[in-house]
CSV table of C-alpha atoms and ligand atoms in Angstrom, one decimal:
chain,number,residue,atom,x,y,z
A,2,UNK,CA,-8.0,-41.1,-8.8
A,3,UNK,CA,-10.6,-43.0,-10.9
A,4,UNK,CA,-13.1,-41.2,-13.0
A,5,UNK,CA,-15.7,-43.3,-14.9
A,6,UNK,CA,-16.9,-42.1,-18.3
A,7,UNK,CA,-20.0,-43.8,-19.9
A,8,UNK,CA,-20.2,-43.5,-23.7
A,9,UNK,CA,-23.2,-44.5,-25.8
A,10,UNK,CA,-22.9,-45.3,-29.5
A,11,UNK,CA,-26.3,-43.9,-30.7
A,12,UNK,CA,-27.3,-45.7,-33.9
A,13,UNK,CA,-29.3,-48.4,-35.6
A,14,UNK,CA,-27.7,-51.7,-36.8
A,15,UNK,CA,-24.5,-51.4,-38.8
A,16,UNK,CA,-26.1,-52.9,-41.9
A,17,UNK,CA,-28.8,-50.2,-42.1
A,18,UNK,CA,-31.7,-52.2,-40.6
A,19,UNK,CA,-33.9,-51.4,-37.6
A,20,UNK,CA,-36.2,-48.6,-36.5
A,21,UNK,CA,-35.1,-45.3,-34.9
A,22,UNK,CA,-37.8,-45.6,-32.3
A,23,UNK,CA,-36.9,-49.1,-31.2
A,24,UNK,CA,-33.1,-48.9,-31.4
A,25,UNK,CA,-32.3,-45.3,-30.7
A,26,UNK,CA,-35.0,-43.1,-29.2
A,27,UNK,CA,-36.9,-45.3,-26.7
A,28,UNK,CA,-33.9,-47.1,-25.2
A,29,UNK,CA,-32.1,-43.8,-24.8
A,30,UNK,CA,-35.1,-42.3,-23.0
A,31,UNK,CA,-34.9,-45.1,-20.5
A,32,UNK,CA,-31.2,-44.6,-20.1
A,33,UNK,CA,-31.7,-40.9,-19.5
A,34,UNK,CA,-34.1,-41.6,-16.7
A,35,UNK,CA,-31.5,-43.8,-15.0
A,36,UNK,CA,-28.7,-41.2,-15.4
A,37,UNK,CA,-31.0,-38.4,-14.3
A,38,UNK,CA,-31.9,-40.4,-11.1
A,39,UNK,CA,-28.1,-40.5,-10.2
A,40,UNK,CA,-27.5,-36.9,-11.4
A,41,UNK,CA,-24.9,-38.4,-13.7
A,42,UNK,CA,-24.1,-37.6,-17.4
A,43,UNK,CA,-22.8,-39.7,-20.3
A,44,UNK,CA,-21.2,-39.0,-23.6
A,45,UNK,CA,-23.6,-39.6,-26.6
A,46,UNK,CA,-21.7,-40.6,-29.7
A,47,UNK,CA,-24.2,-39.6,-32.3
A,48,UNK,CA,-23.7,-41.5,-35.6
A,49,UNK,CA,-24.6,-38.5,-37.8
A,50,UNK,CA,-24.3,-39.9,-41.3
A,51,UNK,CA,-27.3,-42.3,-40.9
A,52,UNK,CA,-29.5,-39.6,-39.3
A,53,UNK,CA,-28.7,-37.2,-42.2
A,54,UNK,CA,-29.5,-39.8,-44.8
A,55,UNK,CA,-32.7,-41.0,-43.0
A,56,UNK,CA,-33.9,-37.4,-42.7
A,57,UNK,CA,-33.3,-36.5,-46.3
A,58,UNK,CA,-34.9,-39.7,-47.6
A,59,UNK,CA,-37.9,-39.5,-45.3
A,60,UNK,CA,-37.7,-43.2,-44.5
A,61,UNK,CA,-38.3,-43.0,-40.7
A,62,UNK,CA,-40.6,-40.4,-39.1
A,63,UNK,CA,-39.0,-40.9,-35.7
A,64,UNK,CA,-36.0,-38.8,-36.9
A,65,UNK,CA,-37.8,-35.8,-35.4
A,66,UNK,CA,-37.9,-37.5,-32.0
A,67,UNK,CA,-34.2,-38.4,-32.3
A,68,UNK,CA,-33.3,-34.8,-33.2
A,69,UNK,CA,-35.3,-33.4,-30.3
A,70,UNK,CA,-33.7,-35.9,-28.0
A,71,UNK,CA,-30.1,-34.9,-29.0
A,72,UNK,CA,-30.9,-31.2,-28.7
A,73,UNK,CA,-32.5,-31.8,-25.3
A,74,UNK,CA,-29.5,-33.8,-24.1
A,75,UNK,CA,-27.1,-31.1,-25.1
A,76,UNK,CA,-29.2,-28.5,-23.2
A,77,UNK,CA,-29.1,-30.8,-20.1
A,78,UNK,CA,-25.3,-31.3,-20.0
A,79,UNK,CA,-24.9,-34.6,-21.7
A,80,UNK,CA,-21.9,-34.5,-24.0
A,81,UNK,CA,-22.8,-34.7,-27.7
A,82,UNK,CA,-19.9,-36.3,-29.5
A,83,UNK,CA,-19.2,-37.3,-33.1
A,84,UNK,CA,-19.4,-40.9,-34.3
A,85,UNK,CA,-19.1,-41.7,-38.0
A,86,UNK,CA,-20.0,-44.7,-40.2
A,87,UNK,CA,-19.1,-43.1,-43.6
A,88,UNK,CA,-20.6,-46.0,-45.6
A,89,UNK,CA,-23.9,-44.2,-45.1
A,90,UNK,CA,-23.0,-41.1,-47.2
A,91,UNK,CA,-23.4,-42.9,-50.6
A,92,UNK,CA,-26.2,-45.2,-49.3
A,93,UNK,CA,-29.3,-45.7,-51.4
A,94,UNK,CA,-32.7,-46.7,-50.2
A,95,UNK,CA,-34.3,-49.2,-52.5
A,96,UNK,CA,-37.0,-51.8,-52.2
A,97,UNK,CA,-37.5,-51.1,-48.5
A,98,UNK,CA,-34.0,-51.3,-47.3
A,99,UNK,CA,-30.7,-49.4,-47.2
A,100,UNK,CA,-27.8,-50.4,-49.5
A,101,UNK,CA,-24.7,-49.0,-47.8
A,102,UNK,CA,-21.4,-48.2,-49.7
A,103,UNK,CA,-18.9,-50.5,-48.1
A,104,UNK,CA,-16.1,-49.0,-50.2
A,105,UNK,CA,-16.2,-46.1,-47.8
A,106,UNK,CA,-16.3,-48.2,-44.6
A,107,UNK,CA,-13.0,-46.8,-43.1
A,108,UNK,CA,-12.8,-43.0,-43.1
A,109,UNK,CA,-9.0,-43.1,-42.6
A,110,UNK,CA,-8.3,-44.9,-45.9
A,111,UNK,CA,-10.3,-42.5,-48.1
A,112,UNK,CA,-8.6,-39.8,-50.2
A,113,UNK,CA,-7.8,-36.6,-48.2
A,114,UNK,CA,-10.4,-34.4,-50.0
A,115,UNK,CA,-13.1,-37.0,-49.4
A,116,UNK,CA,-12.2,-37.2,-45.7
A,117,UNK,CA,-12.4,-33.4,-45.5
A,118,UNK,CA,-15.8,-33.3,-47.2
A,119,UNK,CA,-17.2,-36.1,-44.8
A,120,UNK,CA,-15.8,-34.4,-41.7
A,121,UNK,CA,-17.3,-31.0,-42.7
A,122,UNK,CA,-20.7,-32.5,-43.5
A,123,UNK,CA,-20.9,-34.6,-40.3
A,124,UNK,CA,-19.8,-31.7,-38.0
A,125,UNK,CA,-22.3,-29.4,-39.7
A,126,UNK,CA,-25.2,-31.8,-39.4
A,127,UNK,CA,-24.4,-32.5,-35.7
A,128,UNK,CA,-24.5,-28.7,-35.2
A,129,UNK,CA,-27.9,-28.6,-36.7
A,130,UNK,CA,-29.1,-31.4,-34.5
A,131,UNK,CA,-28.1,-29.6,-31.3
A,132,UNK,CA,-29.4,-26.3,-32.6
A,133,UNK,CA,-26.7,-24.2,-31.0
A,134,UNK,CA,-24.4,-21.8,-33.0
A,135,UNK,CA,-21.7,-22.0,-30.4
A,136,UNK,CA,-21.5,-25.8,-30.5
A,137,UNK,CA,-18.7,-27.9,-31.8
A,138,UNK,CA,-18.0,-31.5,-30.7
A,139,UNK,CA,-14.6,-32.2,-29.1
A,140,UNK,CA,-14.8,-35.9,-28.9
A,141,UNK,CA,-14.7,-38.6,-31.7
A,142,UNK,CA,-15.2,-42.3,-32.1
A,143,UNK,CA,-14.6,-43.9,-35.4
A,144,UNK,CA,-17.1,-46.4,-36.9
A,145,UNK,CA,-16.1,-50.0,-36.1
A,146,UNK,CA,-13.3,-48.3,-34.0
A,147,UNK,CA,-11.2,-47.8,-37.2
A,148,UNK,CA,-8.9,-44.8,-36.4
A,149,UNK,CA,-6.0,-46.3,-38.5
A,150,UNK,CA,-4.1,-45.0,-40.4
A,151,UNK,CA,-4.7,-42.0,-38.2
A,152,UNK,CA,-2.9,-39.1,-39.7
A,153,UNK,CA,-5.2,-37.7,-42.4
A,154,UNK,CA,-8.4,-38.2,-40.6
A,155,UNK,CA,-7.0,-36.7,-37.4
A,156,UNK,CA,-5.8,-33.6,-39.3
A,157,UNK,CA,-9.2,-33.0,-40.8
A,158,UNK,CA,-11.1,-33.6,-37.5
A,159,UNK,CA,-8.8,-31.3,-35.6
A,160,UNK,CA,-9.4,-28.6,-38.2
A,161,UNK,CA,-13.0,-28.7,-37.0
A,162,UNK,CA,-12.0,-28.5,-33.3
A,163,UNK,CA,-12.0,-32.2,-32.3
A,164,UNK,CA,-9.3,-33.1,-29.8
A,165,UNK,CA,-10.3,-36.3,-27.9
A,166,UNK,CA,-10.5,-39.7,-29.5
A,167,UNK,CA,-12.1,-42.8,-27.9
A,168,UNK,CA,-11.7,-45.4,-30.7
A,169,UNK,CA,-8.9,-47.4,-29.3
A,170,UNK,CA,-9.5,-50.6,-27.3
A,171,UNK,CA,-6.2,-51.9,-26.2
A,172,UNK,CA,-5.3,-55.4,-27.6
A,173,UNK,CA,-7.9,-54.9,-30.4
A,174,UNK,CA,-7.1,-56.7,-33.7
A,175,UNK,CA,-9.2,-57.0,-36.9
A,176,UNK,CA,-7.0,-58.3,-39.7
A,177,UNK,CA,-9.7,-57.7,-42.3
A,178,UNK,CA,-9.6,-54.0,-41.7
A,179,UNK,CA,-5.9,-53.6,-40.8
A,180,UNK,CA,-7.0,-52.6,-37.3
A,181,UNK,CA,-4.3,-53.4,-34.7
A,182,UNK,CA,-4.4,-51.8,-31.3
A,183,UNK,CA,-2.1,-54.4,-29.7
A,184,UNK,CA,0.8,-51.9,-29.5
A,185,UNK,CA,-1.4,-49.6,-27.4
A,186,UNK,CA,-1.3,-52.1,-24.5
A,187,UNK,CA,2.0,-50.7,-23.3
A,188,UNK,CA,0.5,-47.2,-23.0
A,189,UNK,CA,-1.0,-45.7,-19.9
A,190,UNK,CA,-4.6,-45.0,-19.0
A,191,UNK,CA,-4.6,-42.1,-21.6
A,192,UNK,CA,-2.0,-40.4,-23.8
A,193,UNK,CA,-1.5,-37.6,-26.3
A,194,UNK,CA,-0.8,-38.5,-29.9
A,195,UNK,CA,-0.4,-36.9,-33.3
A,196,UNK,CA,-0.1,-39.0,-36.4
A,197,UNK,CA,-0.6,-42.5,-35.0
A,198,UNK,CA,-3.1,-43.2,-32.3
A,199,UNK,CA,-1.1,-46.2,-31.0
A,200,UNK,CA,2.0,-44.0,-30.4
A,201,UNK,CA,2.2,-41.5,-27.5
A,202,UNK,CA,3.6,-38.2,-28.5
A,203,UNK,CA,4.1,-35.6,-25.8
A,204,UNK,CA,3.7,-32.8,-28.4
A,205,UNK,CA,0.6,-34.3,-29.9
A,206,UNK,CA,-2.6,-32.2,-29.9
A,207,UNK,CA,-4.9,-35.2,-29.7
A,208,UNK,CA,-5.8,-37.0,-26.5
A,209,UNK,CA,-6.7,-40.7,-26.5
A,210,UNK,CA,-9.0,-41.9,-23.8
A,211,UNK,CA,-9.4,-45.6,-24.8
A,212,UNK,CA,-12.3,-47.8,-24.2
A,213,UNK,CA,-11.2,-49.8,-21.2
A,214,UNK,CA,-10.5,-53.5,-21.8
A,215,UNK,CA,-9.1,-56.5,-20.0
A,216,UNK,CA,-7.4,-59.3,-21.7
A,217,UNK,CA,-9.2,-62.5,-21.1
A,218,UNK,CA,-9.3,-66.1,-22.4
A,219,UNK,CA,-11.5,-66.4,-25.5
A,220,UNK,CA,-14.0,-68.7,-23.7
A,221,UNK,CA,-14.7,-66.0,-21.2
A,222,UNK,CA,-16.2,-63.9,-23.9
A,223,UNK,CA,-19.2,-66.3,-24.2
A,224,UNK,CA,-21.3,-65.4,-21.1
A,225,UNK,CA,-25.0,-66.2,-21.3
A,226,UNK,CA,-25.7,-62.4,-21.3
A,227,UNK,CA,-23.6,-61.7,-24.4
A,228,UNK,CA,-24.7,-64.9,-26.2
A,229,UNK,CA,-28.3,-64.2,-25.4
A,230,UNK,CA,-28.3,-60.7,-27.1
A,231,UNK,CA,-30.3,-61.4,-30.2
A,232,UNK,CA,-29.6,-57.8,-31.2
A,233,UNK,CA,-25.8,-58.2,-31.1
A,234,UNK,CA,-23.7,-56.8,-34.0
A,235,UNK,CA,-22.4,-60.4,-34.4
A,236,UNK,CA,-25.9,-61.7,-35.2
A,237,UNK,CA,-26.4,-58.9,-37.7
A,238,UNK,CA,-23.1,-59.6,-39.3
A,239,UNK,CA,-24.0,-63.3,-39.7
A,240,UNK,CA,-27.3,-62.3,-41.4
A,241,UNK,CA,-25.4,-60.1,-43.8
A,242,UNK,CA,-23.0,-62.9,-44.5
A,243,UNK,CA,-25.9,-65.1,-45.7
A,244,UNK,CA,-26.6,-62.5,-48.5
A,245,UNK,CA,-23.1,-61.8,-49.6
A,246,UNK,CA,-20.6,-64.6,-49.9
A,247,UNK,CA,-17.6,-64.1,-47.6
A,248,UNK,CA,-14.2,-65.2,-48.8
A,249,UNK,CA,-12.3,-67.9,-47.1
A,250,UNK,CA,-9.5,-65.4,-46.4
A,251,UNK,CA,-12.0,-63.1,-44.6
A,252,UNK,CA,-13.3,-66.0,-42.5
A,253,UNK,CA,-9.9,-67.2,-41.6
A,254,UNK,CA,-8.8,-63.7,-40.6
A,255,UNK,CA,-11.7,-63.5,-38.2
A,256,UNK,CA,-10.9,-66.9,-36.7
A,257,UNK,CA,-7.3,-65.9,-36.2
A,258,UNK,CA,-8.3,-62.6,-34.6
A,259,UNK,CA,-10.3,-64.6,-32.1
A,260,UNK,CA,-8.0,-67.6,-31.5
A,261,UNK,CA,-5.5,-65.8,-29.3
A,262,UNK,CA,-4.5,-66.7,-25.8
A,263,UNK,CA,-5.8,-63.3,-24.6
A,264,UNK,CA,-8.8,-61.5,-26.1
A,265,UNK,CA,-9.7,-57.9,-25.2
A,266,UNK,CA,-13.0,-57.8,-23.3
A,267,UNK,CA,-14.4,-54.3,-23.6
A,268,UNK,CA,-15.9,-52.6,-20.5
A,269,UNK,CA,-19.4,-52.7,-21.9
A,270,UNK,CA,-22.3,-51.5,-19.7
A,271,UNK,CA,-24.9,-53.2,-21.9
A,272,UNK,CA,-23.3,-56.6,-22.5
A,273,UNK,CA,-21.6,-57.3,-19.2
A,274,UNK,CA,-23.4,-58.7,-16.2
A,275,UNK,CA,-23.4,-56.7,-12.9
A,276,UNK,CA,-20.8,-59.1,-11.4
A,277,UNK,CA,-18.5,-58.6,-14.4
A,278,UNK,CA,-18.8,-54.8,-14.3
A,279,UNK,CA,-18.2,-54.5,-10.6
A,280,UNK,CA,-15.3,-57.0,-10.5
A,281,UNK,CA,-13.6,-55.2,-13.4
A,282,UNK,CA,-13.9,-52.0,-11.5
A,283,UNK,CA,-12.7,-53.6,-8.3
A,284,UNK,CA,-9.5,-54.5,-10.0
A,285,UNK,CA,-9.0,-50.9,-11.2
A,286,UNK,CA,-9.7,-49.8,-7.6
A,287,UNK,CA,-6.9,-52.2,-6.4
A,288,UNK,CA,-4.5,-50.6,-9.0
A,289,UNK,CA,-5.5,-47.2,-7.9
A,290,UNK,CA,-4.6,-47.9,-4.3
A,291,UNK,CA,-1.0,-48.4,-5.4
A,292,UNK,CA,-1.0,-45.0,-7.1
A,293,UNK,CA,-4.0,-42.9,-5.9
A,294,UNK,CA,-2.7,-39.5,-7.2
A,295,UNK,CA,-2.6,-40.3,-10.9
A,296,UNK,CA,-5.8,-39.8,-12.9
A,297,UNK,CA,-7.4,-43.0,-14.3
A,298,UNK,CA,-10.2,-42.2,-16.7
A,299,UNK,CA,-12.0,-45.5,-17.2
A,300,UNK,CA,-14.2,-45.4,-20.4
A,301,UNK,CA,-17.2,-47.8,-20.6
A,302,UNK,CA,-19.0,-48.4,-23.9
A,303,UNK,CA,-22.6,-49.2,-24.7
A,304,UNK,CA,-24.9,-49.2,-27.7
A,305,UNK,CA,-28.4,-47.8,-27.8
A,306,UNK,CA,-29.5,-50.9,-29.7
A,307,UNK,CA,-28.2,-53.1,-26.8
A,308,UNK,CA,-30.0,-51.2,-24.0
A,309,UNK,CA,-32.3,-53.9,-22.7
A,310,UNK,CA,-31.0,-54.3,-19.1
A,311,UNK,CA,-31.4,-51.0,-17.4
A,312,UNK,CA,-31.5,-52.6,-13.9
A,313,UNK,CA,-27.8,-53.6,-14.2
A,314,UNK,CA,-26.8,-50.0,-15.3
A,315,UNK,CA,-28.8,-48.6,-12.3
A,316,UNK,CA,-27.1,-51.0,-9.9
A,317,UNK,CA,-23.7,-50.3,-11.4
A,318,UNK,CA,-24.2,-46.5,-10.9
A,319,UNK,CA,-25.2,-47.3,-7.3
A,320,UNK,CA,-21.9,-49.3,-6.9
A,321,UNK,CA,-19.9,-46.3,-8.3
A,322,UNK,CA,-21.7,-43.9,-5.9
A,323,UNK,CA,-20.9,-46.1,-2.9
A,324,UNK,CA,-17.3,-46.3,-4.0
A,325,UNK,CA,-17.2,-42.5,-4.4
A,326,UNK,CA,-16.1,-42.8,-8.1
A,327,UNK,CA,-17.3,-39.8,-10.0
A,328,UNK,CA,-19.1,-40.3,-13.3
A,329,UNK,CA,-18.0,-37.6,-15.8
A,330,UNK,CA,-17.9,-36.8,-19.5
A,331,UNK,CA,-14.8,-36.1,-21.6
A,332,UNK,CA,-15.7,-32.4,-21.6
A,333,UNK,CA,-15.8,-32.4,-17.8
A,334,UNK,CA,-12.3,-33.8,-17.5
A,335,UNK,CA,-10.6,-32.2,-20.5
A,336,UNK,CA,-9.2,-29.2,-18.6
A,337,UNK,CA,-8.0,-31.6,-15.9
A,338,UNK,CA,-6.3,-34.0,-18.3
A,339,UNK,CA,-4.6,-31.1,-20.1
A,340,UNK,CA,-3.2,-29.9,-16.8
A,341,UNK,CA,-1.9,-33.4,-16.0
A,342,UNK,CA,-0.2,-33.7,-19.3
A,343,UNK,CA,1.4,-30.3,-19.0
A,344,UNK,CA,2.8,-31.3,-15.6
A,345,UNK,CA,4.3,-34.6,-16.9
B,11,LIG,ZN1,-21.1,-47.3,-34.5
């Protein structure tokens, strides 16, 4: 029983550059047209801290369009979920660009009172964006996928009603940020957890629905589509590196992360070709035939700033329709998954 969940990271570039209209509003309008055509819904991971800062500083008039879009999506059954890059909260706008506070890059490593403050502020602002008093997000994705060490951040997020995380990508490793999702490779398609997102805990109140990955040889990462994306986070990172010297240790860590026999290729509906998307799903379908009764939520990721090939997304939704694979949101399957957990 396969269910496919599309998730969109809704944000400008990670270094604070780019316009809301070009990287958020317009591309998402085009994606909504495709999903409306197939009567499908996706999960919108709204990176709230940048929107709050941009609104308060008045640096981009398109913030009004973005707020209207989020509110409209909520009304139409798209799931509005919380995504957080905390480096925005102490950001300053000076000489035409944003200076972000990289000492607050990982929510999980901040002092507990600061985590609590950031969680409250972000959930409150998201509530204002959707303009619905009843609303509270249930799903979370950490900035740069950093949900380690998990315990303190999970506690504060659950205090505000969040229950589902989708930050893990199995096999993930970033030595510079102490991110290590290699232990999660032995877990199932989803699991409950409490104080460590890598470790299943049958009594945990959190549910992990990881971004689907396949381990591939590093050279397979370099398809012409991924390499041709001028808007890739990798190209932004390299432009940032030119301004700030990067230590040899940092560079070596990145090289060691990449030089592994197997590298986790994320199921990315913006960066993969149609042939890659369908063949990855065909392999899941083969696994499902061995065990058709168990639920297999397959989470795909995309970024609003990478939405420049809508034809592929349209064709992939057509493929899922032909294969009778439902496209759902986390909210849609939450009750279902809770039942499955209780029965195991
Ligand atoms: Zn992000």
